[in-house]
Amino acid sequence: MTTQANLGGTFTLPNTSTTVNRMGYGAMQLAGPQVWGPPRDVDGALAVLREAIEAGVNHIDTSDFYGPHVTNQLIKQALHPYADGLVIVTKVGARRGEDKSWIHALSRQELIDAVHDNLRNLGLDALDVVNLRVGGITGPEEGSIEAPFTVLAELKQQGLIRHLGLSNVNSKQLAEAQAISEIVCVQNFYNVAHRSDDNLIDGLAGQGIAYVPFFPLGGFTPLQSSALDTAATSLDSTPMQVALAWLLQRSPNILLIPGTSSVGHLRENLKAAILQLPPEIIADLDRIGETPKQ
Ligand SMILES: NC(=O)c1ccc[n+]([C@@H]2O[C@H](COP(=O)([O-])OP(=O)(O)OC[C@H]3O[C@@H](n4cnc5c(N)ncnc54)[C@H](OP(=O)(O)O)[C@@H]3O)[C@@H](O)[C@H]2O)c1
């Protein structure tokens, strides 16, 4: 069936039979302000999730530390029992402080507890994909990830996790993890204006591994750029649609998880899957992101 979401094409995770539409959905914005507590409009949040699935989204990104627990509980309330083919990707490795801060939670017991919390709150017997989140929100941090990643590899062996990914990592940490267990996706901060992962994306594409940019629209402060505005006007679209279409055209291994708490924005974002950017507009947009490369 052709749906809005699969018009962006599909991607099969390496060495798996798991295929997702490249246009997915990121659920973080469904929790309350500062990703804390329940949303102001619970029915609205449930409606966003149901609309995403109806439009053909079959890849939802989440975590039990959104809320905490709130986002996963909303996903379960809106969508359980889950449609065949829906891939829910979650992440572990952080917890929330009482002051709403984001704190590393990478000890063996914290990781085991986080996987079980995700299973319970999502209502699943096994998690499709779990990303080990190790760095900070603005970028990777140096250091070995062998110990925490080994814990997740064990949980995968036990059948609690089907596939493993990484978040907020550099290429050295990726290689370290790949020596322990297969990696199917990497989720880092990247968008048209923040391109320090350009080389990493190309390397992952060569290995058939998905790259899933978080903050594809700029995150808590959505992107603002005259180049996006100009492109949007000339293509009868919106700046956010142009930013998403740019990512889809940047590399075939890029999967999108734009976040929104609004059905209107969700519909707008999904339409980016059919927006084709001509080369001269891509050249203009590329100038936004002229930052040093890793
Ligand atoms: N691994 C990590 O460390 C990490 C970190 C951050 C996020 N993530 C994941 O990445 C996903 C995406 O990131 P994100 O949601 O933080 O950032 P994002 O997708 O870049 O942007 C979300 C922001 O853009 C707004 N927005 C969405 N669509 C819009 C539109 N069409 N027009 C105008 N504004 C629009 C949203 O507000 P409205 O709600 O009003 O639409 C929200 O403020 C998250 O859901 C989460 O799953 C992962």
Coordinates of C-alpha atoms and ligand atoms in Angstrom, one line a residue:
M1 CA 0.0 0.0 0.0
T2 CA 1.3 3.5 -0.8
T3 CA 1.0 5.8 2.1
Q4 CA 2.3 9.2 2.8
A5 CA 5.1 7.9 5.0
N6 CA 6.5 5.3 2.6
L7 CA 6.6 7.8 -0.3
G8 CA 10.0 8.7 1.3
G9 CA 11.1 5.2 0.4
T10 CA 12.1 2.4 2.7
F11 CA 15.3 1.1 4.4
T12 CA 16.1 -2.3 5.6
L13 CA 18.2 -2.5 8.7
P14 CA 21.4 -4.4 8.0
N15 CA 21.3 -8.3 8.1
T16 CA 17.7 -8.2 9.3
S17 CA 14.2 -8.6 7.7
T18 CA 13.2 -5.3 9.4
T19 CA 12.2 -2.7 6.8
V20 CA 10.9 0.7 7.8
N21 CA 9.7 3.7 5.9
R22 CA 12.3 6.4 5.9
M23 CA 9.7 8.9 7.2
G24 CA 9.2 8.1 10.8
Y25 CA 8.2 9.9 13.9
G26 CA 10.0 11.0 17.1
A27 CA 7.8 10.8 20.2
M28 CA 9.8 13.0 22.7
Q29 CA 7.7 16.1 22.2
L30 CA 4.6 14.2 23.4
A31 CA 5.6 14.5 27.1
G32 CA 5.0 17.7 29.1
P33 CA 7.1 20.9 28.9
Q34 CA 10.9 20.1 29.2
V35 CA 10.0 16.5 28.4
W36 CA 8.7 16.1 31.9
G37 CA 5.4 14.8 33.1
P38 CA 2.2 14.3 31.2
P39 CA 1.3 16.5 28.2
R40 CA -1.0 19.4 28.6
D41 CA -3.4 17.7 26.1
V42 CA -3.3 13.9 26.5
D43 CA -6.0 13.3 23.9
G44 CA -4.0 15.5 21.4
A45 CA -0.9 13.4 22.1
L46 CA -2.8 10.2 21.5
A47 CA -4.3 11.6 18.3
V48 CA -0.8 12.5 17.0
L49 CA 0.3 8.8 17.5
R50 CA -2.8 7.4 15.8
E51 CA -2.6 9.7 12.9
A52 CA 1.1 8.9 12.4
I53 CA 0.3 5.2 12.1
E54 CA -2.7 5.8 9.9
A55 CA -0.5 7.8 7.5
G56 CA 1.9 4.9 7.2
V57 CA 4.6 5.7 9.8
N58 CA 6.1 2.3 10.9
H59 CA 9.1 3.6 12.8
I60 CA 8.6 5.5 16.1
D61 CA 11.5 6.7 18.2
T62 CA 11.0 6.9 22.0
S63 CA 12.6 6.4 25.4
D64 CA 11.5 5.6 28.9
F65 CA 13.4 8.7 30.1
Y66 CA 10.9 11.0 28.2
G67 CA 8.5 12.0 30.9
P68 CA 10.0 9.8 32.5
H69 CA 7.9 6.8 31.3
V70 CA 5.2 9.2 29.9
T71 CA 6.0 8.8 26.2
N72 CA 6.1 5.0 26.3
Q73 CA 2.9 4.9 28.2
L74 CA 1.2 7.1 25.7
I75 CA 2.5 4.9 22.8
K76 CA 1.1 1.9 24.5
Q77 CA -2.3 3.6 25.3
A78 CA -2.7 4.8 21.7
L79 CA -1.3 1.9 19.7
H80 CA -1.2 -1.4 21.7
P81 CA -1.8 -4.0 20.4
Y82 CA 0.7 -2.8 17.8
A83 CA 0.2 -3.1 14.1
D84 CA 2.3 -5.7 12.2
G85 CA 5.5 -4.1 11.0
L86 CA 5.6 -1.2 13.5
V87 CA 9.2 -0.8 14.7
I88 CA 9.6 1.0 18.0
V89 CA 13.1 2.1 18.7
T90 CA 14.0 3.1 22.3
K91 CA 17.1 4.1 24.0
V92 CA 18.7 3.5 27.4
G93 CA 21.7 5.0 29.2
A94 CA 20.2 8.1 30.8
R95 CA 17.8 9.0 33.6
R96 CA 16.2 12.2 34.7
G97 CA 17.1 14.1 37.9
E98 CA 14.5 15.7 40.2
D99 CA 15.5 19.0 38.6
K100 CA 14.6 17.6 35.2
S101 CA 18.2 17.2 34.2
W102 CA 19.5 14.4 32.0
I103 CA 22.0 12.1 33.9
H104 CA 24.0 9.2 32.5
A105 CA 22.7 5.9 33.7
L106 CA 25.2 3.4 32.3
S107 CA 25.8 1.0 35.1
R108 CA 25.0 -2.7 34.5
Q109 CA 21.9 -2.6 36.9
E110 CA 20.7 0.7 35.5
L111 CA 20.8 -0.7 31.9
I112 CA 19.0 -3.9 32.9
D113 CA 16.3 -2.0 34.8
A114 CA 15.9 0.4 31.9
V115 CA 15.3 -2.4 29.4
H116 CA 12.7 -4.0 31.7
D117 CA 11.0 -0.6 32.3
N118 CA 10.8 -0.1 28.5
L119 CA 9.4 -3.6 28.0
R120 CA 6.7 -3.0 30.7
N121 CA 5.7 0.5 29.7
L122 CA 5.5 -0.4 26.0
G123 CA 3.8 -3.7 26.7
L124 CA 6.3 -5.8 24.7
D125 CA 8.1 -9.1 25.3
A126 CA 11.1 -7.9 23.3
L127 CA 12.3 -4.5 22.1
D128 CA 12.8 -4.1 18.4
V129 CA 15.8 -1.8 18.6
V130 CA 17.6 -0.4 21.6
N131 CA 20.1 2.4 21.2
L132 CA 22.8 2.8 23.9
R133 CA 22.9 6.6 24.5
V134 CA 26.3 7.5 25.8
G135 CA 27.3 11.1 25.0
G136 CA 25.7 14.4 25.8
I137 CA 22.8 16.0 23.9
T138 CA 25.1 18.4 22.0
G139 CA 27.6 15.7 20.9
P140 CA 29.6 12.6 21.7
E141 CA 32.0 12.4 24.7
E142 CA 35.3 10.6 24.5
G143 CA 35.7 7.3 26.3
S144 CA 35.2 3.6 26.0
I145 CA 31.6 2.2 25.7
E146 CA 32.6 -1.4 26.0
A147 CA 31.2 -2.0 29.4
P148 CA 27.7 -0.7 28.9
F149 CA 27.4 -2.0 25.4
T150 CA 28.4 -5.5 26.5
V151 CA 25.4 -5.4 28.9
L152 CA 23.0 -4.7 26.1
A153 CA 24.6 -7.4 23.9
E154 CA 23.9 -9.9 26.7
L155 CA 20.3 -8.7 26.9
K156 CA 20.1 -9.2 23.2
Q157 CA 21.4 -12.8 23.6
Q158 CA 18.7 -13.4 26.2
G159 CA 16.1 -12.4 23.6
L160 CA 14.9 -9.2 25.3
I161 CA 16.3 -7.0 22.5
R162 CA 16.2 -7.8 18.7
H163 CA 18.7 -5.2 17.4
L164 CA 21.2 -2.8 18.8
G165 CA 22.0 0.8 17.9
L166 CA 24.0 3.7 19.4
S167 CA 23.3 7.3 20.2
N168 CA 25.6 10.3 20.7
V169 CA 28.7 8.4 19.6
N170 CA 31.8 9.0 17.5
S171 CA 33.3 6.7 14.9
K172 CA 35.8 5.2 17.4
Q173 CA 33.0 4.2 19.8
L174 CA 31.0 2.8 16.8
A175 CA 33.9 0.5 15.9
E176 CA 34.4 -0.5 19.5
A177 CA 30.7 -1.6 19.7
Q178 CA 30.8 -3.3 16.4
A179 CA 33.5 -5.6 17.7
I180 CA 31.0 -6.8 20.4
S181 CA 27.7 -7.0 18.5
E182 CA 26.1 -5.8 15.3
I183 CA 24.9 -2.2 15.1
V184 CA 21.9 -1.4 12.9
C185 CA 21.5 2.3 13.5
V186 CA 23.3 5.4 14.9
Q187 CA 21.3 8.3 16.3
N188 CA 23.2 11.6 16.6
F189 CA 22.5 15.3 16.4
Y190 CA 22.4 16.4 12.7
N191 CA 20.4 18.6 10.5
V192 CA 20.9 21.0 7.5
A193 CA 22.5 23.6 9.9
H194 CA 24.5 21.1 12.1
R195 CA 26.6 18.9 10.0
S196 CA 29.5 17.6 12.1
D197 CA 28.6 14.0 11.3
D198 CA 28.9 14.3 7.5
N199 CA 31.8 11.9 7.3
L200 CA 30.2 9.4 9.8
I201 CA 27.0 9.4 7.7
D202 CA 28.9 8.5 4.6
G203 CA 30.8 5.7 6.4
L204 CA 27.6 4.2 7.8
A205 CA 26.0 4.4 4.3
G206 CA 28.9 2.3 3.0
Q207 CA 28.1 -0.3 5.7
G208 CA 24.3 -0.3 5.1
I209 CA 23.7 1.1 8.6
A210 CA 20.9 3.6 9.3
Y211 CA 21.7 7.1 10.4
V212 CA 18.8 8.6 12.3
P213 CA 19.4 12.3 13.0
F214 CA 17.9 13.7 16.2
F215 CA 16.8 17.4 16.1
P216 CA 16.2 17.1 12.4
L217 CA 14.2 20.3 12.6
G218 CA 16.6 22.0 15.1
G219 CA 15.1 20.5 18.3
F220 CA 13.7 22.7 21.0
T221 CA 14.5 25.8 18.9
P222 CA 13.3 24.9 15.4
L223 CA 15.6 25.9 12.5
Q224 CA 15.4 29.4 11.1
S225 CA 17.3 30.3 8.0
S226 CA 16.7 32.6 5.0
A227 CA 17.9 29.8 2.7
L228 CA 15.2 27.5 4.0
D229 CA 12.6 30.3 3.7
T230 CA 13.6 31.1 0.1
A231 CA 13.6 27.4 -0.9
A232 CA 10.2 26.9 0.7
T233 CA 8.7 29.8 -1.2
S234 CA 10.0 28.7 -4.5
L235 CA 8.8 25.1 -4.0
D236 CA 5.4 26.1 -2.5
S237 CA 6.3 24.2 0.7
T238 CA 7.3 25.2 4.2
P239 CA 10.9 25.6 5.7
M240 CA 10.4 22.5 7.9
Q241 CA 9.4 20.4 4.9
V242 CA 12.5 21.7 3.0
A243 CA 14.7 20.8 6.0
L244 CA 13.3 17.2 6.1
A245 CA 13.5 16.8 2.3
W246 CA 17.1 17.9 2.4
L247 CA 17.9 15.1 4.9
L248 CA 16.1 12.5 2.8
Q249 CA 18.1 13.5 -0.2
R250 CA 21.4 13.8 1.8
S251 CA 21.9 10.1 2.0
P252 CA 19.7 7.0 1.4
N253 CA 20.6 5.6 4.9
I254 CA 19.1 8.6 6.7
L255 CA 15.8 7.8 8.5
L256 CA 13.7 10.7 9.8
I257 CA 12.1 11.0 13.2
P258 CA 10.8 14.6 13.3
G259 CA 9.1 15.3 16.6
T260 CA 5.9 17.1 17.1
S261 CA 3.0 17.3 19.5
S262 CA 0.7 18.7 16.8
V263 CA -1.4 16.8 14.3
G264 CA -1.1 19.8 11.9
H265 CA 2.7 19.8 12.1
L266 CA 2.7 16.0 11.7
R267 CA 0.7 16.2 8.5
E268 CA 3.0 19.0 7.3
N269 CA 6.1 17.0 8.1
L270 CA 4.9 13.8 6.4
K271 CA 4.4 15.7 3.2
A272 CA 8.1 16.3 3.0
A273 CA 8.4 12.7 1.8
I274 CA 7.3 13.8 -1.6
L275 CA 9.2 17.0 -1.9
Q276 CA 12.0 16.9 -4.4
L277 CA 14.7 19.5 -4.0
P278 CA 16.5 20.5 -7.3
P279 CA 20.3 20.6 -7.2
E280 CA 20.5 24.4 -7.1
I281 CA 18.4 24.6 -4.0
I282 CA 20.5 21.8 -2.4
A283 CA 23.6 23.9 -3.2
D284 CA 22.1 26.9 -1.4
L285 CA 21.0 24.8 1.6
D286 CA 24.5 23.2 1.8
R287 CA 25.9 26.7 2.6
I288 CA 23.8 26.8 5.8
G289 CA 25.8 23.9 7.2
E290 CA 29.3 25.0 6.5
T291 CA 30.8 23.9 9.8
P292 CA 34.0 22.0 10.5
K293 CA 33.7 18.3 9.7
Q294 CA 34.8 15.6 12.2
Ligands
LIG1 N1 19.3 10.4 21.2 C1 19.1 11.6 21.7 O1 19.9 12.1 22.6 C2 18.0 12.4 21.3 C3 17.9 13.8 21.7 C4 16.8 14.5 21.3 C5 15.8 13.9 20.6 N2 15.9 12.6 20.2 C6 14.8 12.0 19.4 O2 14.7 12.7 18.2 C7 13.3 13.1 17.9 C8 13.3 14.4 17.2 O3 13.9 15.4 17.9 P1 13.0 16.6 18.5 O4 11.6 16.3 18.5 O5 13.6 16.9 19.8 O6 13.4 17.8 17.5 P2 12.9 18.2 16.1 O7 12.2 17.1 15.4 O8 14.1 18.7 15.4 O9 11.9 19.4 16.3 C9 10.9 19.4 17.2 C10 10.4 20.8 17.4 O10 10.0 21.3 16.2 C11 8.6 21.7 16.3 N3 8.0 21.3 15.0 C12 7.8 20.1 14.5 N4 7.2 20.1 13.3 C13 7.0 21.4 13.0 C14 6.5 22.1 11.9 N5 6.0 21.5 10.8 N6 6.5 23.5 11.9 C15 7.0 24.2 13.0 N7 7.5 23.6 14.1 C16 7.5 22.2 14.1 C17 8.0 21.0 17.4 O11 7.0 21.7 18.1 P3 5.5 21.2 18.0 O12 5.3 20.2 19.0 O13 4.7 22.5 18.4 O14 5.2 20.8 16.6 C18 9.3 20.9 18.3 O15 9.4 22.1 19.1 C19 12.7 13.1 19.3 O16 11.3 12.9 19.3 C20 13.4 12.0 20.0 O17 12.7 10.8 19.8 C21 16.9 11.9 20.6

